[in-house]
Amino acid sequence: VTSGPSATAVLAQPAPDRRVPFFDLRPVLSRAAAAIEENLAAMHASGRYILSEQVRSFEAELAQAFGAGHAVGTGSGTTAIELCLRQAGVVRRGQEVIVPANTSPFTAQAVLSAGASLRFADVDPDTLLLTAESAERAWTPRTAAVIAVHLYGRACDLAGLKRLCEERGAVLVQDACQAHGLRIGGRPLTDFSPYTAYSFYPTKNLGCLGDGGAVLTTSVDIAAELKRLRDGGREDDQLARVAAINSRLDELHACYLRALLPHLEHWNQHRSRIAAVYDGMLQSPTRGLDNVHHLYIIRARNRDQLRAELLAEGIQTGVHYPAPLHLHPAFASPEHPPGSLPHAEAACGQVLSLPIGPHIDESLAERIAESVRRRL
Ligand SMILES: Cc1ncc(COP(=O)(O)O)c(C=O)c1O
């Protein structure tokens, strides 16, 4: 009960000035405000906050929207990946998981949390993604799984990676934490592997107001096992059947996600139009890839100076990511010395993420691209 403005009125307020933030969720929330309020009211009326009606409904709606049989909500994208590895039995040191060196450190943390070992692969110098060839070069007799990361929203070489994993008997897990709504040649990602993990961190193409994630799969058995593994090994009771973790999607977040999901396609198309403006003015080498444009990446030798100058003009940018995984202190090993994965290393010194998303329109994108072009 409040005497202040309603949530809808607050969400509809414009940004206070003309600075260009890297990220702004307000247009997304504003468009879905009525459905958000309805779901929150239903949750409050139910008095249930964990694994109840909102999460169950969201899981069904998400599976339907992404063309998968089943969705299992989790506490984050990181634990979604971890749960996939645990379900697949990739849980022991010495079982190696191939991870591209150019991705979020959370991809690698998920492998360590599952109990397995890391093996890094270089990325393609143009797409900056894992390929079947780079995975093959990283392969050893201990390879148990490969994590195909659709970084920036770009589809990686999934058909090639699927073939390789099938030939050699390894598990293929997709990290689609930056790729909500991505299809490959019109096909759902779940056609290519039993495990596809998503994050709903607020900045994602589909984000909530905190941490959240999901695994999508076509297998009813895998979905049932993942549900046990996310909930302490239990099955709606107090009996722990297997060693497991606590990684549940909250009802509160599901209220938002259910309301935002019907708008995902609209916002992905909006992102495509912004990317087309940038592509036209900045010569992108990744045109033609299936892509949901979570991040728009350019490369610049003078990246840090360019970034500082754009900020002085009020344009906020990001760096995804400043260091390849094998050079993070947490993941460093004699197997991967500096210089061993040169494409990822070169990219991390040059990549710059331009603002893209619901808060950027085409004329603003032109202004941003012009500011960048002048300085390249
Ligand atoms: C590529 C990638 N993998 C994994 C994660 C981890 O997701 P979360 O932050 O929801 O744990 C993220 C997001 O941060 C990501 O971008």
mmCIF file of C-alpha atoms and ligand atoms in Angstrom:
data_model
loop_
_atom_site.group_PDB
_atom_site.id
_atom_site.type_symbol
_atom_site.label_atom_id
_atom_site.label_comp_id
_atom_site.label_asym_id
_atom_site.label_seq_id
_atom_site.Cartn_x
_atom_site.Cartn_y
_atom_site.Cartn_z
ATOM 1 C CA VAL A 1 0.000 0.000 0.000
ATOM 2 C CA THR A 2 1.599 3.302 -1.052
ATOM 3 C CA SER A 3 0.545 6.911 -1.533
ATOM 4 C CA GLY A 4 3.318 7.558 -4.126
ATOM 5 C CA PRO A 5 3.065 7.198 -7.917
ATOM 6 C CA SER A 6 2.221 3.714 -9.237
ATOM 7 C CA ALA A 7 5.022 1.511 -10.555
ATOM 8 C CA THR A 8 3.679 2.074 -14.072
ATOM 9 C CA ALA A 9 3.918 5.867 -13.771
ATOM 10 C CA VAL A 10 7.470 5.691 -12.422
ATOM 11 C CA LEU A 11 8.572 3.338 -15.202
ATOM 12 C CA ALA A 12 7.204 5.669 -17.883
ATOM 13 C CA GLN A 13 9.397 8.607 -16.793
ATOM 14 C CA PRO A 14 12.112 9.579 -19.308
ATOM 15 C CA ALA A 15 15.828 9.427 -18.496
ATOM 16 C CA PRO A 16 16.868 12.625 -16.666
ATOM 17 C CA ASP A 17 19.431 13.868 -19.219
ATOM 18 C CA ARG A 18 20.868 13.249 -22.673
ATOM 19 C CA ARG A 19 23.826 11.136 -21.633
ATOM 20 C CA VAL A 20 23.912 7.732 -23.336
ATOM 21 C CA PRO A 21 24.114 4.980 -20.746
ATOM 22 C CA PHE A 22 25.422 1.597 -21.783
ATOM 23 C CA PHE A 23 22.305 -0.056 -20.451
ATOM 24 C CA ASP A 24 18.822 1.047 -19.411
ATOM 25 C CA LEU A 25 16.048 -1.414 -18.591
ATOM 26 C CA ARG A 26 13.337 1.203 -18.170
ATOM 27 C CA PRO A 27 11.858 1.090 -21.721
ATOM 28 C CA VAL A 28 11.525 -2.691 -21.407
ATOM 29 C CA LEU A 29 9.825 -2.488 -18.013
ATOM 30 C CA SER A 30 7.575 0.320 -19.158
ATOM 31 C CA ARG A 31 6.251 -1.658 -22.129
ATOM 32 C CA ALA A 32 5.376 -4.614 -19.890
ATOM 33 C CA ALA A 33 4.262 -2.657 -16.817
ATOM 34 C CA ALA A 34 0.635 -3.822 -16.715
ATOM 35 C CA ALA A 35 1.558 -7.525 -16.974
ATOM 36 C CA ILE A 36 4.285 -7.104 -14.346
ATOM 37 C CA GLU A 37 1.778 -5.641 -11.888
ATOM 38 C CA GLU A 38 -0.730 -8.391 -12.621
ATOM 39 C CA ASN A 39 1.836 -11.154 -12.014
ATOM 40 C CA LEU A 40 3.123 -9.510 -8.837
ATOM 41 C CA ALA A 41 -0.438 -9.197 -7.538
ATOM 42 C CA ALA A 42 -1.033 -12.903 -8.263
ATOM 43 C CA MET A 43 2.181 -13.827 -6.450
ATOM 44 C CA HIS A 44 1.292 -11.699 -3.427
ATOM 45 C CA ALA A 45 -2.193 -13.231 -3.318
ATOM 46 C CA SER A 46 -0.778 -16.756 -3.489
ATOM 47 C CA GLY A 47 1.668 -16.210 -0.621
ATOM 48 C CA ARG A 48 4.167 -18.525 -2.398
ATOM 49 C CA TYR A 49 7.616 -17.275 -3.290
ATOM 50 C CA ILE A 50 9.686 -20.281 -4.321
ATOM 51 C CA LEU A 51 9.018 -22.800 -7.148
ATOM 52 C CA SER A 52 5.325 -22.168 -7.503
ATOM 53 C CA GLU A 53 2.836 -20.910 -10.088
ATOM 54 C CA GLN A 54 4.905 -18.044 -11.554
ATOM 55 C CA VAL A 55 8.007 -20.180 -12.117
ATOM 56 C CA ARG A 56 6.011 -23.134 -13.458
ATOM 57 C CA SER A 57 4.144 -20.878 -15.892
ATOM 58 C CA PHE A 58 7.332 -19.113 -16.973
ATOM 59 C CA GLU A 59 9.095 -22.425 -17.592
ATOM 60 C CA ALA A 60 6.244 -23.586 -19.833
ATOM 61 C CA GLU A 61 6.076 -20.244 -21.666
ATOM 62 C CA LEU A 62 9.846 -20.076 -22.170
ATOM 63 C CA ALA A 63 10.063 -23.646 -23.494
ATOM 64 C CA GLN A 64 7.250 -22.859 -25.933
ATOM 65 C CA ALA A 65 8.788 -19.547 -27.072
ATOM 66 C CA PHE A 66 12.262 -21.038 -27.625
ATOM 67 C CA GLY A 67 10.995 -24.183 -29.380
ATOM 68 C CA ALA A 68 12.265 -26.530 -26.658
ATOM 69 C CA GLY A 69 10.395 -29.242 -24.819
ATOM 70 C CA HIS A 70 11.307 -28.184 -21.294
ATOM 71 C CA ALA A 71 12.739 -25.274 -19.330
ATOM 72 C CA VAL A 72 14.136 -25.457 -15.802
ATOM 73 C CA GLY A 73 14.505 -22.131 -13.966
ATOM 74 C CA THR A 74 17.711 -21.653 -11.979
ATOM 75 C CA GLY A 75 19.259 -19.090 -9.658
ATOM 76 C CA SER A 76 21.694 -17.779 -12.305
ATOM 77 C CA GLY A 77 23.261 -18.501 -15.685
ATOM 78 C CA THR A 78 26.425 -19.723 -13.982
ATOM 79 C CA THR A 79 24.552 -22.353 -11.994
ATOM 80 C CA ALA A 80 22.509 -23.249 -15.090
ATOM 81 C CA ILE A 81 25.803 -24.278 -16.767
ATOM 82 C CA GLU A 82 27.006 -26.003 -13.610
ATOM 83 C CA LEU A 83 23.765 -27.982 -13.369
ATOM 84 C CA CYS A 84 24.131 -29.155 -16.995
ATOM 85 C CA LEU A 85 27.630 -30.488 -16.245
ATOM 86 C CA ARG A 86 26.487 -32.116 -13.008
ATOM 87 C CA GLN A 87 23.567 -33.800 -14.760
ATOM 88 C CA ALA A 88 25.937 -35.050 -17.476
ATOM 89 C CA GLY A 89 28.310 -36.475 -14.841
ATOM 90 C CA VAL A 90 31.153 -34.070 -15.699
ATOM 91 C CA VAL A 91 32.038 -33.495 -12.059
ATOM 92 C CA ARG A 92 35.581 -34.722 -11.391
ATOM 93 C CA ARG A 93 39.008 -33.065 -11.609
ATOM 94 C CA GLY A 94 40.713 -34.501 -14.660
ATOM 95 C CA GLN A 95 37.505 -34.532 -16.689
ATOM 96 C CA GLU A 96 38.337 -31.626 -18.989
ATOM 97 C CA VAL A 97 35.821 -29.159 -20.315
ATOM 98 C CA ILE A 98 36.798 -27.133 -23.383
ATOM 99 C CA VAL A 99 35.849 -23.471 -22.960
ATOM 100 C CA PRO A 100 36.639 -20.636 -25.393
ATOM 101 C CA ALA A 101 39.217 -18.236 -23.942
ATOM 102 C CA ASN A 102 37.049 -15.294 -24.996
ATOM 103 C CA THR A 103 33.948 -15.410 -22.802
ATOM 104 C CA SER A 104 32.666 -14.293 -19.426
ATOM 105 C CA PRO A 105 34.705 -15.668 -16.517
ATOM 106 C CA PHE A 106 31.453 -17.108 -15.198
ATOM 107 C CA THR A 107 31.495 -19.751 -17.960
ATOM 108 C CA ALA A 108 34.742 -21.095 -16.489
ATOM 109 C CA GLN A 109 33.607 -20.699 -12.869
ATOM 110 C CA ALA A 110 30.666 -22.995 -13.654
ATOM 111 C CA VAL A 111 33.091 -25.729 -14.746
ATOM 112 C CA LEU A 112 35.110 -25.435 -11.534
ATOM 113 C CA SER A 113 31.951 -25.392 -9.404
ATOM 114 C CA ALA A 114 30.797 -28.623 -11.066
ATOM 115 C CA GLY A 115 34.144 -30.141 -10.013
ATOM 116 C CA ALA A 116 35.666 -30.596 -13.494
ATOM 117 C CA SER A 117 38.883 -29.174 -15.048
ATOM 118 C CA LEU A 118 39.288 -26.353 -17.547
ATOM 119 C CA ARG A 119 40.866 -26.590 -20.963
ATOM 120 C CA PHE A 120 40.858 -23.368 -22.970
ATOM 121 C CA ALA A 121 40.544 -23.066 -26.742
ATOM 122 C CA ASP A 122 41.346 -20.097 -28.958
ATOM 123 C CA VAL A 123 38.621 -18.336 -30.929
ATOM 124 C CA ASP A 124 38.092 -17.460 -34.562
ATOM 125 C CA PRO A 125 39.883 -14.154 -35.281
ATOM 126 C CA ASP A 126 36.847 -12.648 -37.072
ATOM 127 C CA THR A 127 33.816 -13.906 -35.143
ATOM 128 C CA LEU A 128 35.732 -14.174 -31.819
ATOM 129 C CA LEU A 129 33.796 -17.399 -31.140
ATOM 130 C CA LEU A 130 34.731 -21.035 -30.549
ATOM 131 C CA THR A 131 34.877 -23.168 -33.713
ATOM 132 C CA ALA A 132 35.041 -26.927 -34.246
ATOM 133 C CA GLU A 133 38.640 -26.512 -35.471
ATOM 134 C CA SER A 134 39.749 -24.634 -32.364
ATOM 135 C CA ALA A 135 37.972 -27.159 -30.104
ATOM 136 C CA GLU A 136 39.695 -29.975 -31.976
ATOM 137 C CA ARG A 137 43.099 -28.367 -31.403
ATOM 138 C CA ALA A 138 42.368 -28.151 -27.668
ATOM 139 C CA TRP A 139 41.118 -31.757 -27.464
ATOM 140 C CA THR A 140 42.905 -34.289 -25.249
ATOM 141 C CA PRO A 141 42.064 -37.868 -24.190
ATOM 142 C CA ARG A 142 40.573 -36.330 -21.031
ATOM 143 C CA THR A 143 38.059 -34.100 -22.851
ATOM 144 C CA ALA A 144 34.628 -34.836 -21.380
ATOM 145 C CA ALA A 145 32.609 -31.810 -22.503
ATOM 146 C CA VAL A 146 32.662 -28.686 -24.657
ATOM 147 C CA ILE A 147 30.916 -25.415 -23.852
ATOM 148 C CA ALA A 148 29.743 -23.686 -27.015
ATOM 149 C CA VAL A 149 29.341 -20.015 -26.115
ATOM 150 C CA HIS A 150 27.129 -17.861 -28.335
ATOM 151 C CA LEU A 151 29.014 -14.779 -27.244
ATOM 152 C CA TYR A 152 27.605 -11.314 -27.972
ATOM 153 C CA GLY A 153 24.407 -13.016 -29.263
ATOM 154 C CA ARG A 154 26.312 -14.484 -32.239
ATOM 155 C CA ALA A 155 25.730 -18.111 -33.210
ATOM 156 C CA CYS A 156 28.901 -20.143 -32.905
ATOM 157 C CA ASP A 157 29.727 -23.127 -35.116
ATOM 158 C CA LEU A 158 27.172 -25.390 -33.489
ATOM 159 C CA ALA A 159 26.758 -27.921 -36.283
ATOM 160 C CA GLY A 160 30.537 -28.462 -36.387
ATOM 161 C CA LEU A 161 30.821 -28.708 -32.599
ATOM 162 C CA LYS A 162 27.895 -31.149 -32.433
ATOM 163 C CA ARG A 163 29.533 -33.384 -35.045
ATOM 164 C CA LEU A 164 32.859 -33.298 -33.204
ATOM 165 C CA CYS A 165 31.306 -34.083 -29.809
ATOM 166 C CA GLU A 166 29.235 -36.926 -31.245
ATOM 167 C CA GLU A 167 32.226 -38.478 -33.045
ATOM 168 C CA ARG A 168 34.355 -38.344 -29.905
ATOM 169 C CA GLY A 169 31.728 -39.037 -27.255
ATOM 170 C CA ALA A 170 31.829 -35.705 -25.393
ATOM 171 C CA VAL A 171 28.946 -33.742 -23.895
ATOM 172 C CA LEU A 172 27.988 -30.502 -25.670
ATOM 173 C CA VAL A 173 26.631 -27.727 -23.434
ATOM 174 C CA GLN A 174 25.559 -24.410 -24.922
ATOM 175 C CA ASP A 175 26.175 -21.198 -23.030
ATOM 176 C CA ALA A 176 23.382 -19.054 -24.475
ATOM 177 C CA CYS A 177 23.601 -16.547 -21.612
ATOM 178 C CA GLN A 178 23.961 -13.768 -24.210
ATOM 179 C CA ALA A 179 21.692 -15.281 -26.853
ATOM 180 C CA HIS A 180 18.010 -15.154 -25.891
ATOM 181 C CA GLY A 181 15.830 -15.901 -28.886
ATOM 182 C CA LEU A 182 18.761 -17.039 -31.045
ATOM 183 C CA ARG A 183 17.979 -19.695 -33.651
ATOM 184 C CA ILE A 184 20.415 -21.220 -36.090
ATOM 185 C CA GLY A 185 19.169 -21.434 -39.657
ATOM 186 C CA GLY A 186 15.688 -21.089 -38.150
ATOM 187 C CA ARG A 187 16.235 -24.078 -35.824
ATOM 188 C CA PRO A 188 15.983 -23.900 -32.021
ATOM 189 C CA LEU A 189 19.298 -24.243 -30.166
ATOM 190 C CA THR A 190 17.937 -27.289 -28.332
ATOM 191 C CA ASP A 191 18.019 -29.226 -31.637
ATOM 192 C CA PHE A 192 21.821 -29.259 -31.364
ATOM 193 C CA SER A 193 22.566 -30.394 -27.805
ATOM 194 C CA PRO A 194 20.749 -31.719 -24.726
ATOM 195 C CA TYR A 195 21.719 -28.674 -22.650
ATOM 196 C CA THR A 196 21.264 -24.961 -23.369
ATOM 197 C CA ALA A 197 21.894 -22.528 -20.506
ATOM 198 C CA TYR A 198 20.564 -18.966 -20.211
ATOM 199 C CA SER A 199 21.141 -16.109 -17.785
ATOM 200 C CA PHE A 200 18.505 -13.524 -16.868
ATOM 201 C CA TYR A 201 20.981 -11.048 -15.398
ATOM 202 C CA PRO A 202 19.307 -7.624 -15.811
ATOM 203 C CA THR A 203 21.348 -6.505 -18.845
ATOM 204 C CA LYS A 204 20.482 -9.557 -20.963
ATOM 205 C CA ASN A 205 18.096 -9.452 -23.945
ATOM 206 C CA LEU A 206 15.673 -11.101 -21.510
ATOM 207 C CA GLY A 207 16.611 -9.990 -18.002
ATOM 208 C CA CYS A 208 15.016 -9.854 -14.572
ATOM 209 C CA LEU A 209 15.643 -7.541 -11.624
ATOM 210 C CA GLY A 210 18.369 -9.673 -10.071
ATOM 211 C CA ASP A 211 20.024 -13.007 -10.745
ATOM 212 C CA GLY A 212 18.209 -15.765 -12.586
ATOM 213 C CA GLY A 213 18.758 -18.383 -15.266
ATOM 214 C CA ALA A 214 17.352 -21.455 -16.987
ATOM 215 C CA VAL A 215 18.324 -24.629 -18.789
ATOM 216 C CA LEU A 216 16.387 -25.620 -21.893
ATOM 217 C CA THR A 217 16.296 -29.182 -23.141
ATOM 218 C CA THR A 218 14.182 -31.460 -25.287
ATOM 219 C CA SER A 219 14.604 -34.346 -22.817
ATOM 220 C CA VAL A 220 11.946 -34.893 -20.180
ATOM 221 C CA ASP A 221 14.357 -37.066 -18.168
ATOM 222 C CA ILE A 222 17.118 -34.448 -18.168
ATOM 223 C CA ALA A 223 14.594 -31.768 -17.153
ATOM 224 C CA ALA A 224 13.373 -33.908 -14.240
ATOM 225 C CA GLU A 225 16.936 -34.569 -13.062
ATOM 226 C CA LEU A 226 17.855 -30.867 -13.362
ATOM 227 C CA LYS A 227 14.839 -30.004 -11.194
ATOM 228 C CA ARG A 228 16.134 -32.339 -8.502
ATOM 229 C CA LEU A 229 19.674 -31.017 -8.804
ATOM 230 C CA ARG A 230 18.607 -27.361 -8.458
ATOM 231 C CA ASP A 231 16.563 -28.078 -5.327
ATOM 232 C CA GLY A 232 18.902 -29.857 -2.950
ATOM 233 C CA GLY A 233 18.314 -33.274 -4.528
ATOM 234 C CA ARG A 234 14.679 -33.228 -3.419
ATOM 235 C CA GLU A 235 11.428 -33.996 -5.245
ATOM 236 C CA ASP A 236 8.847 -31.722 -3.563
ATOM 237 C CA ASP A 237 9.727 -33.266 -0.198
ATOM 238 C CA GLN A 238 12.532 -33.163 2.382
ATOM 239 C CA LEU A 239 14.454 -36.202 1.154
ATOM 240 C CA ALA A 240 17.816 -35.461 -0.541
ATOM 241 C CA ARG A 241 18.307 -38.217 -3.113
ATOM 242 C CA VAL A 242 21.582 -37.041 -4.672
ATOM 243 C CA ALA A 243 24.342 -34.534 -3.907
ATOM 244 C CA ALA A 244 22.940 -31.273 -5.292
ATOM 245 C CA ILE A 245 22.852 -27.505 -4.949
ATOM 246 C CA ASN A 246 20.348 -24.756 -4.221
ATOM 247 C CA SER A 247 19.784 -22.824 -7.441
ATOM 248 C CA ARG A 248 16.119 -22.003 -7.905
ATOM 249 C CA LEU A 249 14.559 -19.196 -9.935
ATOM 250 C CA ASP A 250 12.528 -17.019 -7.549
ATOM 251 C CA GLU A 251 8.798 -16.461 -8.079
ATOM 252 C CA LEU A 252 9.486 -12.714 -7.900
ATOM 253 C CA HIS A 253 11.806 -12.838 -10.913
ATOM 254 C CA ALA A 254 9.431 -15.110 -12.811
ATOM 255 C CA CYS A 255 6.738 -12.398 -12.440
ATOM 256 C CA TYR A 256 8.966 -10.033 -14.435
ATOM 257 C CA LEU A 257 10.274 -12.606 -16.886
ATOM 258 C CA ARG A 258 6.764 -13.818 -17.817
ATOM 259 C CA ALA A 259 5.767 -10.227 -18.544
ATOM 260 C CA LEU A 260 8.911 -9.448 -20.569
ATOM 261 C CA LEU A 261 9.099 -12.657 -22.610
ATOM 262 C CA PRO A 262 6.290 -11.744 -25.072
ATOM 263 C CA HIS A 263 8.262 -8.593 -25.985
ATOM 264 C CA LEU A 264 11.620 -10.315 -26.559
ATOM 265 C CA GLU A 265 11.141 -10.708 -30.305
ATOM 266 C CA HIS A 266 10.183 -7.027 -30.655
ATOM 267 C CA TRP A 267 13.298 -5.907 -28.780
ATOM 268 C CA ASN A 268 15.545 -8.350 -30.673
ATOM 269 C CA GLN A 269 14.297 -6.835 -33.939
ATOM 270 C CA HIS A 270 14.979 -3.397 -32.521
ATOM 271 C CA ARG A 271 18.548 -4.507 -31.692
ATOM 272 C CA SER A 272 18.921 -5.767 -35.262
ATOM 273 C CA ARG A 273 18.041 -2.358 -36.651
ATOM 274 C CA ILE A 274 20.561 -0.645 -34.371
ATOM 275 C CA ALA A 275 23.213 -3.207 -35.358
ATOM 276 C CA ALA A 276 22.439 -2.541 -39.030
ATOM 277 C CA VAL A 277 23.132 1.176 -38.496
ATOM 278 C CA TYR A 278 26.462 0.385 -36.804
ATOM 279 C CA ASP A 279 27.321 -2.245 -39.467
ATOM 280 C CA GLY A 280 26.656 0.282 -42.226
ATOM 281 C CA MET A 281 28.863 2.952 -40.688
ATOM 282 C CA LEU A 282 31.582 0.856 -39.030
ATOM 283 C CA GLN A 283 32.282 -2.104 -41.350
ATOM 284 C CA SER A 284 31.401 -5.135 -39.211
ATOM 285 C CA PRO A 285 33.049 -8.426 -40.221
ATOM 286 C CA THR A 286 30.244 -10.557 -38.746
ATOM 287 C CA ARG A 287 27.353 -9.639 -41.013
ATOM 288 C CA GLY A 288 25.407 -12.729 -42.087
ATOM 289 C CA LEU A 289 25.829 -14.709 -38.835
ATOM 290 C CA ASP A 290 22.661 -15.664 -36.973
ATOM 291 C CA ASN A 291 22.730 -13.039 -34.249
ATOM 292 C CA VAL A 292 20.465 -11.538 -31.579
ATOM 293 C CA HIS A 293 22.897 -8.647 -31.001
ATOM 294 C CA HIS A 294 23.198 -8.769 -27.232
ATOM 295 C CA LEU A 295 26.424 -6.775 -27.484
ATOM 296 C CA TYR A 296 27.735 -4.762 -30.434
ATOM 297 C CA ILE A 297 31.491 -5.165 -30.622
ATOM 298 C CA ILE A 298 34.006 -3.120 -32.566
ATOM 299 C CA ARG A 299 37.776 -3.491 -32.495
ATOM 300 C CA ALA A 300 40.111 -0.553 -32.100
ATOM 301 C CA ARG A 301 43.865 -0.487 -31.564
ATOM 302 C CA ASN A 302 43.378 2.710 -29.532
ATOM 303 C CA ARG A 303 40.517 1.130 -27.559
ATOM 304 C CA ASP A 304 41.184 2.654 -24.128
ATOM 305 C CA GLN A 305 41.686 6.161 -25.492
ATOM 306 C CA LEU A 306 38.625 5.845 -27.724
ATOM 307 C CA ARG A 307 36.611 4.697 -24.742
ATOM 308 C CA ALA A 308 37.730 7.638 -22.626
ATOM 309 C CA GLU A 309 36.928 10.138 -25.399
ATOM 310 C CA LEU A 310 33.471 8.676 -25.975
ATOM 311 C CA LEU A 311 32.787 8.880 -22.244
ATOM 312 C CA ALA A 312 33.845 12.534 -22.255
ATOM 313 C CA GLU A 313 31.101 13.027 -24.878
ATOM 314 C CA GLY A 314 28.627 11.290 -22.574
ATOM 315 C CA ILE A 315 28.659 7.921 -24.406
ATOM 316 C CA GLN A 316 29.156 4.979 -22.067
ATOM 317 C CA THR A 317 30.720 1.838 -23.526
ATOM 318 C CA GLY A 318 31.773 -1.589 -22.195
ATOM 319 C CA VAL A 319 34.643 -4.040 -22.625
ATOM 320 C CA HIS A 320 33.668 -7.683 -23.068
ATOM 321 C CA TYR A 321 36.146 -8.873 -22.040
ATOM 322 C CA PRO A 322 39.391 -7.201 -20.941
ATOM 323 C CA ALA A 323 41.354 -10.451 -20.430
ATOM 324 C CA PRO A 324 41.166 -13.919 -21.985
ATOM 325 C CA LEU A 325 40.247 -16.558 -19.431
ATOM 326 C CA HIS A 326 43.645 -18.288 -19.387
ATOM 327 C CA LEU A 327 45.197 -15.039 -18.117
ATOM 328 C CA HIS A 328 42.768 -14.596 -15.202
ATOM 329 C CA PRO A 329 44.536 -15.437 -11.927
ATOM 330 C CA ALA A 330 41.771 -17.888 -11.015
ATOM 331 C CA PHE A 331 42.211 -19.966 -14.168
ATOM 332 C CA ALA A 332 45.910 -19.594 -15.007
ATOM 333 C CA SER A 333 47.874 -22.820 -15.524
ATOM 334 C CA PRO A 334 51.220 -23.825 -17.087
ATOM 335 C CA GLU A 335 49.207 -25.472 -19.868
ATOM 336 C CA HIS A 336 48.035 -22.074 -21.126
ATOM 337 C CA PRO A 337 50.908 -19.558 -20.842
ATOM 338 C CA PRO A 338 50.594 -16.006 -22.216
ATOM 339 C CA GLY A 339 50.863 -16.129 -26.010
ATOM 340 C CA SER A 340 49.312 -19.598 -26.289
ATOM 341 C CA LEU A 341 45.860 -18.417 -27.461
ATOM 342 C CA PRO A 342 46.787 -15.453 -29.652
ATOM 343 C CA HIS A 343 43.429 -14.586 -31.240
ATOM 344 C CA ALA A 344 41.658 -14.309 -27.890
ATOM 345 C CA GLU A 345 44.584 -12.354 -26.431
ATOM 346 C CA ALA A 346 44.643 -9.872 -29.318
ATOM 347 C CA ALA A 347 40.871 -9.406 -29.221
ATOM 348 C CA CYS A 348 40.760 -8.663 -25.492
ATOM 349 C CA GLY A 349 43.103 -5.706 -25.973
ATOM 350 C CA GLN A 350 40.920 -4.205 -28.721
ATOM 351 C CA VAL A 351 37.242 -5.009 -28.223
ATOM 352 C CA LEU A 352 34.820 -2.239 -27.340
ATOM 353 C CA SER A 353 31.081 -2.709 -26.804
ATOM 354 C CA LEU A 354 28.909 0.139 -28.105
ATOM 355 C CA PRO A 355 25.538 0.871 -26.499
ATOM 356 C CA ILE A 356 22.763 -1.226 -28.036
ATOM 357 C CA GLY A 357 19.316 -2.012 -26.703
ATOM 358 C CA PRO A 358 15.849 -0.590 -26.167
ATOM 359 C CA HIS A 359 17.169 2.810 -25.034
ATOM 360 C CA ILE A 360 19.050 3.432 -28.324
ATOM 361 C CA ASP A 361 17.154 4.527 -31.432
ATOM 362 C CA GLU A 362 18.498 4.677 -34.968
ATOM 363 C CA SER A 363 19.372 8.373 -34.956
ATOM 364 C CA LEU A 364 21.231 7.996 -31.662
ATOM 365 C CA ALA A 365 23.070 4.982 -33.101
ATOM 366 C CA GLU A 366 24.118 7.154 -36.069
ATOM 367 C CA ARG A 367 25.413 9.812 -33.688
ATOM 368 C CA ILE A 368 27.365 7.221 -31.701
ATOM 369 C CA ALA A 369 28.777 5.579 -34.852
ATOM 370 C CA GLU A 370 29.820 8.987 -36.186
ATOM 371 C CA SER A 371 31.633 9.770 -32.918
ATOM 372 C CA VAL A 372 33.436 6.439 -33.148
ATOM 373 C CA ARG A 373 34.260 6.745 -36.853
ATOM 374 C CA ARG A 374 35.900 10.132 -36.371
ATOM 375 C CA ARG A 375 38.365 8.546 -33.919
ATOM 376 C CA LEU A 376 39.222 5.224 -35.511
HETATM 377 C C1 LIG B 1 28.575 -15.714 -21.693
HETATM 378 C C2 LIG B 1 28.100 -15.760 -20.273
HETATM 379 N N1 LIG B 1 28.185 -16.918 -19.592
HETATM 380 C C3 LIG B 1 27.749 -17.021 -18.317
HETATM 381 C C4 LIG B 1 27.222 -15.940 -17.661
HETATM 382 C C5 LIG B 1 26.792 -16.090 -16.236
HETATM 383 O O1 LIG B 1 25.442 -15.745 -16.035
HETATM 384 P P1 LIG B 1 24.992 -15.198 -14.595
HETATM 385 O O2 LIG B 1 25.569 -13.838 -14.411
HETATM 386 O O3 LIG B 1 23.489 -15.180 -14.677
HETATM 387 O O4 LIG B 1 25.467 -16.180 -13.592
HETATM 388 C C6 LIG B 1 27.110 -14.712 -18.335
HETATM 389 C C7 LIG B 1 26.514 -13.522 -17.711
HETATM 390 O O5 LIG B 1 26.986 -12.895 -16.836
HETATM 391 C C8 LIG B 1 27.568 -14.618 -19.664
HETATM 392 O O6 LIG B 1 27.506 -13.457 -20.326
#
